[in-house]
Amino acid sequence: MQKHCPPDTGIHLHCCTGSLAQVQRWMEAFPECYFGYTMAIAQMAFPAQQALWTLPLQQLLLEADAPHLKPPSATRCNAPSYLGKVAKAVAMIRGEPMELICEAATENARRLYRM
């Protein structure tokens, strides 16, 4: 990416599963990089959850990744309606209120996609 994109490129790193070191490298190379988390984060090992804990809230995105990566309790394929469950899982891992996670992720999506 560094070879083809300037550092100020807005990037949505879809379905982030990276470790703290990997996330930090992305942030250093691309300060306008946003990290999308799906329901998969709830089952991921410590390195990925550690990256989520330390990620600046201003770089967090939430994803449903429909129709894949549905919540374990879902009986149908994934849909954007499950974003609340993703927000709840992210909030639990980060130890922050779900409302704060939703507000930040919404603002981040607007900023990245200029909505």
PDB file of N, CA and C in Angstrom, residues 26-90:
ATOM      1  N   TRP A  26      -0.012  -0.013  10.673  1.00  0.00           N
ATOM      2  CA  TRP A  26      -0.972   0.628   9.768  1.00  0.00           C
ATOM      3  C   TRP A  26      -1.176   2.089  10.155  1.00  0.00           C
ATOM      4  N   MET A  27      -1.328   2.358  11.460  1.00  0.00           N
ATOM      5  CA  MET A  27      -1.567   3.727  11.908  1.00  0.00           C
ATOM      6  C   MET A  27      -0.361   4.629  11.622  1.00  0.00           C
ATOM      7  N   GLU A  28       0.838   4.081  11.765  1.00  0.00           N
ATOM      8  CA  GLU A  28       2.043   4.868  11.468  1.00  0.00           C
ATOM      9  C   GLU A  28       2.151   5.166   9.978  1.00  0.00           C
ATOM     10  N   ALA A  29       1.872   4.192   9.150  1.00  0.00           N
ATOM     11  CA  ALA A  29       1.984   4.371   7.700  1.00  0.00           C
ATOM     12  C   ALA A  29       0.838   5.209   7.143  1.00  0.00           C
ATOM     13  N   PHE A  30      -0.352   5.041   7.702  1.00  0.00           N
ATOM     14  CA  PHE A  30      -1.553   5.724   7.208  1.00  0.00           C
ATOM     15  C   PHE A  30      -2.352   6.277   8.387  1.00  0.00           C
ATOM     16  N   PRO A  31      -2.061   7.489   8.811  1.00  0.00           N
ATOM     17  CA  PRO A  31      -2.774   8.068   9.955  1.00  0.00           C
ATOM     18  C   PRO A  31      -4.292   8.157   9.753  1.00  0.00           C
ATOM     19  N   GLU A  32      -4.746   8.134   8.499  1.00  0.00           N
ATOM     20  CA  GLU A  32      -6.183   8.187   8.211  1.00  0.00           C
ATOM     21  C   GLU A  32      -6.764   6.784   7.987  1.00  0.00           C
ATOM     22  N   CYS A  33      -6.169   5.799   8.620  1.00  0.00           N
ATOM     23  CA  CYS A  33      -6.645   4.426   8.514  1.00  0.00           C
ATOM     24  C   CYS A  33      -7.688   4.171   9.600  1.00  0.00           C
ATOM     25  N   TYR A  34      -8.804   3.555   9.214  1.00  0.00           N
ATOM     26  CA  TYR A  34      -9.861   3.189  10.135  1.00  0.00           C
ATOM     27  C   TYR A  34      -9.947   1.671  10.152  1.00  0.00           C
ATOM     28  N   PHE A  35     -10.274   1.124  11.314  1.00  0.00           N
ATOM     29  CA  PHE A  35     -10.246  -0.315  11.520  1.00  0.00           C
ATOM     30  C   PHE A  35     -11.653  -0.822  11.783  1.00  0.00           C
ATOM     31  N   GLY A  36     -12.145  -1.676  10.882  1.00  0.00           N
ATOM     32  CA  GLY A  36     -13.490  -2.214  10.984  1.00  0.00           C
ATOM     33  C   GLY A  36     -13.502  -3.520  11.752  1.00  0.00           C
ATOM     34  N   TYR A  37     -14.338  -3.587  12.766  1.00  0.00           N
ATOM     35  CA  TYR A  37     -14.475  -4.798  13.574  1.00  0.00           C
ATOM     36  C   TYR A  37     -15.859  -5.404  13.379  1.00  0.00           C
ATOM     37  N   THR A  38     -15.878  -6.715  13.312  1.00  0.00           N
ATOM     38  CA  THR A  38     -17.109  -7.479  13.145  1.00  0.00           C
ATOM     39  C   THR A  38     -17.367  -8.286  14.418  1.00  0.00           C
ATOM     40  N   MET A  39     -18.404  -9.071  14.402  1.00  0.00           N
ATOM     41  CA  MET A  39     -18.730  -9.934  15.538  1.00  0.00           C
ATOM     42  C   MET A  39     -17.614 -10.940  15.806  1.00  0.00           C
ATOM     43  N   ALA A  40     -16.776 -11.180  14.834  1.00  0.00           N
ATOM     44  CA  ALA A  40     -15.678 -12.139  15.006  1.00  0.00           C
ATOM     45  C   ALA A  40     -14.751 -11.746  16.151  1.00  0.00           C
ATOM     46  N   ILE A  41     -14.693 -10.457  16.495  1.00  0.00           N
ATOM     47  CA  ILE A  41     -13.777 -10.017  17.560  1.00  0.00           C
ATOM     48  C   ILE A  41     -14.104 -10.700  18.887  1.00  0.00           C
ATOM     49  N   ALA A  42     -15.342 -11.053  19.100  1.00  0.00           N
ATOM     50  CA  ALA A  42     -15.738 -11.687  20.361  1.00  0.00           C
ATOM     51  C   ALA A  42     -15.071 -13.046  20.555  1.00  0.00           C
ATOM     52  N   GLN A  43     -14.721 -13.722  19.461  1.00  0.00           N
ATOM     53  CA  GLN A  43     -14.085 -15.037  19.563  1.00  0.00           C
ATOM     54  C   GLN A  43     -12.579 -14.997  19.300  1.00  0.00           C
ATOM     55  N   MET A  44     -12.042 -13.827  19.048  1.00  0.00           N
ATOM     56  CA  MET A  44     -10.616 -13.750  18.699  1.00  0.00           C
ATOM     57  C   MET A  44      -9.738 -13.831  19.935  1.00  0.00           C
ATOM     58  N   ALA A  45      -8.507 -14.224  19.700  1.00  0.00           N
ATOM     59  CA  ALA A  45      -7.532 -14.375  20.774  1.00  0.00           C
ATOM     60  C   ALA A  45      -7.061 -13.010  21.277  1.00  0.00           C
ATOM     61  N   PHE A  46      -6.303 -13.051  22.355  1.00  0.00           N
ATOM     62  CA  PHE A  46      -5.824 -11.848  23.023  1.00  0.00           C
ATOM     63  C   PHE A  46      -5.160 -10.832  22.098  1.00  0.00           C
ATOM     64  N   PRO A  47      -4.267 -11.212  21.171  1.00  0.00           N
ATOM     65  CA  PRO A  47      -3.603 -10.180  20.361  1.00  0.00           C
ATOM     66  C   PRO A  47      -4.567  -9.271  19.596  1.00  0.00           C
ATOM     67  N   ALA A  48      -5.611  -9.828  19.029  1.00  0.00           N
ATOM     68  CA  ALA A  48      -6.572  -9.002  18.288  1.00  0.00           C
ATOM     69  C   ALA A  48      -7.396  -8.153  19.246  1.00  0.00           C
ATOM     70  N   GLN A  49      -7.773  -8.710  20.382  1.00  0.00           N
ATOM     71  CA  GLN A  49      -8.543  -7.935  21.347  1.00  0.00           C
ATOM     72  C   GLN A  49      -7.686  -6.840  21.978  1.00  0.00           C
ATOM     73  N   GLN A  50      -6.407  -7.108  22.182  1.00  0.00           N
ATOM     74  CA  GLN A  50      -5.494  -6.086  22.699  1.00  0.00           C
ATOM     75  C   GLN A  50      -5.409  -4.911  21.725  1.00  0.00           C
ATOM     76  N   ALA A  51      -5.353  -5.198  20.446  1.00  0.00           N
ATOM     77  CA  ALA A  51      -5.313  -4.132  19.443  1.00  0.00           C
ATOM     78  C   ALA A  51      -6.579  -3.287  19.532  1.00  0.00           C
ATOM     79  N   LEU A  52      -7.722  -3.927  19.717  1.00  0.00           N
ATOM     80  CA  LEU A  52      -8.982  -3.197  19.836  1.00  0.00           C
ATOM     81  C   LEU A  52      -9.005  -2.331  21.093  1.00  0.00           C
ATOM     82  N   TRP A  53      -8.466  -2.817  22.202  1.00  0.00           N
ATOM     83  CA  TRP A  53      -8.429  -2.026  23.446  1.00  0.00           C
ATOM     84  C   TRP A  53      -7.682  -0.723  23.243  1.00  0.00           C
ATOM     85  N   THR A  54      -6.571  -0.812  22.530  1.00  0.00           N
ATOM     86  CA  THR A  54      -5.672   0.338  22.432  1.00  0.00           C
ATOM     87  C   THR A  54      -5.938   1.219  21.214  1.00  0.00           C
ATOM     88  N   LEU A  55      -6.804   0.780  20.332  1.00  0.00           N
ATOM     89  CA  LEU A  55      -7.118   1.560  19.139  1.00  0.00           C
ATOM     90  C   LEU A  55      -7.769   2.879  19.543  1.00  0.00           C
ATOM     91  N   PRO A  56      -7.278   4.005  19.006  1.00  0.00           N
ATOM     92  CA  PRO A  56      -7.968   5.271  19.293  1.00  0.00           C
ATOM     93  C   PRO A  56      -9.419   5.180  18.814  1.00  0.00           C
ATOM     94  N   LEU A  57     -10.312   5.645  19.648  1.00  0.00           N
ATOM     95  CA  LEU A  57     -11.735   5.588  19.328  1.00  0.00           C
ATOM     96  C   LEU A  57     -12.033   6.283  18.007  1.00  0.00           C
ATOM     97  N   GLN A  58     -11.226   7.269  17.643  1.00  0.00           N
ATOM     98  CA  GLN A  58     -11.421   8.021  16.401  1.00  0.00           C
ATOM     99  C   GLN A  58     -11.072   7.218  15.154  1.00  0.00           C
ATOM    100  N   GLN A  59     -10.634   5.975  15.319  1.00  0.00           N
ATOM    101  CA  GLN A  59     -10.284   5.152  14.170  1.00  0.00           C
ATOM    102  C   GLN A  59     -11.071   3.848  14.122  1.00  0.00           C
ATOM    103  N   LEU A  60     -12.122   3.764  14.917  1.00  0.00           N
ATOM    104  CA  LEU A  60     -12.929   2.550  15.028  1.00  0.00           C
ATOM    105  C   LEU A  60     -14.128   2.589  14.084  1.00  0.00           C
ATOM    106  N   LEU A  61     -14.348   1.486  13.397  1.00  0.00           N
ATOM    107  CA  LEU A  61     -15.567   1.282  12.610  1.00  0.00           C
ATOM    108  C   LEU A  61     -16.200  -0.035  13.036  1.00  0.00           C
ATOM    109  N   LEU A  62     -17.508  -0.132  12.887  1.00  0.00           N
ATOM    110  CA  LEU A  62     -18.244  -1.371  13.152  1.00  0.00           C
ATOM    111  C   LEU A  62     -18.751  -1.922  11.836  1.00  0.00           C
ATOM    112  N   GLU A  63     -18.725  -3.230  11.701  1.00  0.00           N
ATOM    113  CA  GLU A  63     -19.158  -3.875  10.467  1.00  0.00           C
ATOM    114  C   GLU A  63     -20.044  -5.075  10.772  1.00  0.00           C
ATOM    115  N   ALA A  64     -21.035  -5.272   9.940  1.00  0.00           N
ATOM    116  CA  ALA A  64     -21.840  -6.487  10.022  1.00  0.00           C
ATOM    117  C   ALA A  64     -21.211  -7.586   9.166  1.00  0.00           C
ATOM    118  N   ASP A  65     -20.518  -7.216   8.116  1.00  0.00           N
ATOM    119  CA  ASP A  65     -19.942  -8.130   7.138  1.00  0.00           C
ATOM    120  C   ASP A  65     -20.989  -9.109   6.612  1.00  0.00           C
ATOM    121  N   ALA A  66     -22.155  -8.557   6.330  1.00  0.00           N
ATOM    122  CA  ALA A  66     -23.248  -9.385   5.809  1.00  0.00           C
ATOM    123  C   ALA A  66     -22.875  -9.980   4.458  1.00  0.00           C
ATOM    124  N   PRO A  67     -23.218 -11.211   4.213  1.00  0.00           N
ATOM    125  CA  PRO A  67     -23.993 -12.127   5.049  1.00  0.00           C
ATOM    126  C   PRO A  67     -23.131 -13.037   5.924  1.00  0.00           C
ATOM    127  N   HIS A  68     -21.846 -12.793   6.015  1.00  0.00           N
ATOM    128  CA  HIS A  68     -20.944 -13.661   6.778  1.00  0.00           C
ATOM    129  C   HIS A  68     -20.758 -13.154   8.207  1.00  0.00           C
ATOM    130  N   LEU A  69     -20.060 -13.917   9.018  1.00  0.00           N
ATOM    131  CA  LEU A  69     -19.675 -13.566  10.379  1.00  0.00           C
ATOM    132  C   LEU A  69     -20.849 -13.133  11.256  1.00  0.00           C
ATOM    133  N   LYS A  70     -21.924 -13.878  11.207  1.00  0.00           N
ATOM    134  CA  LYS A  70     -23.105 -13.545  12.004  1.00  0.00           C
ATOM    135  C   LYS A  70     -22.835 -13.821  13.484  1.00  0.00           C
ATOM    136  N   PRO A  71     -23.576 -13.139  14.371  1.00  0.00           N
ATOM    137  CA  PRO A  71     -23.455 -13.428  15.802  1.00  0.00           C
ATOM    138  C   PRO A  71     -23.812 -14.885  16.084  1.00  0.00           C
ATOM    139  N   PRO A  72     -23.210 -15.491  17.093  1.00  0.00           N
ATOM    140  CA  PRO A  72     -23.478 -16.903  17.379  1.00  0.00           C
ATOM    141  C   PRO A  72     -24.959 -17.206  17.607  1.00  0.00           C
ATOM    142  N   SER A  73     -25.700 -16.275  18.167  1.00  0.00           N
ATOM    143  CA  SER A  73     -27.118 -16.523  18.457  1.00  0.00           C
ATOM    144  C   SER A  73     -28.027 -16.308  17.249  1.00  0.00           C
ATOM    145  N   ALA A  74     -27.494 -15.823  16.155  1.00  0.00           N
ATOM    146  CA  ALA A  74     -28.321 -15.518  14.975  1.00  0.00           C
ATOM    147  C   ALA A  74     -28.785 -16.800  14.302  1.00  0.00           C
ATOM    148  N   THR A  75     -30.035 -16.785  13.891  1.00  0.00           N
ATOM    149  CA  THR A  75     -30.576 -17.952  13.198  1.00  0.00           C
ATOM    150  C   THR A  75     -30.624 -17.745  11.691  1.00  0.00           C
ATOM    151  N   ARG A  76     -30.429 -16.528  11.256  1.00  0.00           N
ATOM    152  CA  ARG A  76     -30.438 -16.249   9.813  1.00  0.00           C
ATOM    153  C   ARG A  76     -29.086 -15.654   9.430  1.00  0.00           C
ATOM    154  N   CYS A  77     -28.893 -15.427   8.161  1.00  0.00           N
ATOM    155  CA  CYS A  77     -27.617 -14.870   7.729  1.00  0.00           C
ATOM    156  C   CYS A  77     -27.459 -13.466   8.302  1.00  0.00           C
ATOM    157  N   ASN A  78     -26.251 -13.009   8.336  1.00  0.00           N
ATOM    158  CA  ASN A  78     -25.926 -11.718   8.921  1.00  0.00           C
ATOM    159  C   ASN A  78     -26.591 -10.586   8.151  1.00  0.00           C
ATOM    160  N   ALA A  79     -26.846  -9.499   8.853  1.00  0.00           N
ATOM    161  CA  ALA A  79     -27.470  -8.321   8.264  1.00  0.00           C
ATOM    162  C   ALA A  79     -27.039  -7.094   9.065  1.00  0.00           C
ATOM    163  N   PRO A  80     -27.153  -5.908   8.499  1.00  0.00           N
ATOM    164  CA  PRO A  80     -26.796  -4.697   9.247  1.00  0.00           C
ATOM    165  C   PRO A  80     -27.550  -4.552  10.570  1.00  0.00           C
ATOM    166  N   SER A  81     -28.683  -5.218  10.697  1.00  0.00           N
ATOM    167  CA  SER A  81     -29.444  -5.134  11.949  1.00  0.00           C
ATOM    168  C   SER A  81     -28.671  -5.703  13.137  1.00  0.00           C
ATOM    169  N   TYR A  82     -27.612  -6.442  12.890  1.00  0.00           N
ATOM    170  CA  TYR A  82     -26.800  -6.998  13.965  1.00  0.00           C
ATOM    171  C   TYR A  82     -25.679  -6.063  14.411  1.00  0.00           C
ATOM    172  N   LEU A  83     -25.588  -4.876  13.859  1.00  0.00           N
ATOM    173  CA  LEU A  83     -24.526  -3.951  14.270  1.00  0.00           C
ATOM    174  C   LEU A  83     -24.578  -3.641  15.756  1.00  0.00           C
ATOM    175  N   GLY A  84     -25.770  -3.654  16.334  1.00  0.00           N
ATOM    176  CA  GLY A  84     -25.882  -3.435  17.776  1.00  0.00           C
ATOM    177  C   GLY A  84     -25.152  -4.501  18.568  1.00  0.00           C
ATOM    178  N   LYS A  85     -25.225  -5.741  18.108  1.00  0.00           N
ATOM    179  CA  LYS A  85     -24.506  -6.831  18.780  1.00  0.00           C
ATOM    180  C   LYS A  85     -22.991  -6.654  18.623  1.00  0.00           C
ATOM    181  N   VAL A  86     -22.573  -6.190  17.464  1.00  0.00           N
ATOM    182  CA  VAL A  86     -21.144  -5.916  17.255  1.00  0.00           C
ATOM    183  C   VAL A  86     -20.705  -4.797  18.203  1.00  0.00           C
ATOM    184  N   ALA A  87     -21.496  -3.741  18.278  1.00  0.00           N
ATOM    185  CA  ALA A  87     -21.169  -2.620  19.168  1.00  0.00           C
ATOM    186  C   ALA A  87     -21.084  -3.086  20.617  1.00  0.00           C
ATOM    187  N   LYS A  88     -21.998  -3.950  21.023  1.00  0.00           N
ATOM    188  CA  LYS A  88     -21.991  -4.466  22.393  1.00  0.00           C
ATOM    189  C   LYS A  88     -20.724  -5.272  22.672  1.00  0.00           C
ATOM    190  N   ALA A  89     -20.333  -6.119  21.733  1.00  0.00           N
ATOM    191  CA  ALA A  89     -19.111  -6.913  21.910  1.00  0.00           C
ATOM    192  C   ALA A  89     -17.877  -6.015  21.984  1.00  0.00           C
ATOM    193  N   VAL A  90     -17.804  -5.020  21.103  1.00  0.00           N
ATOM    194  CA  VAL A  90     -16.671  -4.089  21.109  1.00  0.00           C
ATOM    195  C   VAL A  90     -16.656  -3.307  22.424  1.00  0.00           C
TER     196      VAL A  90
END
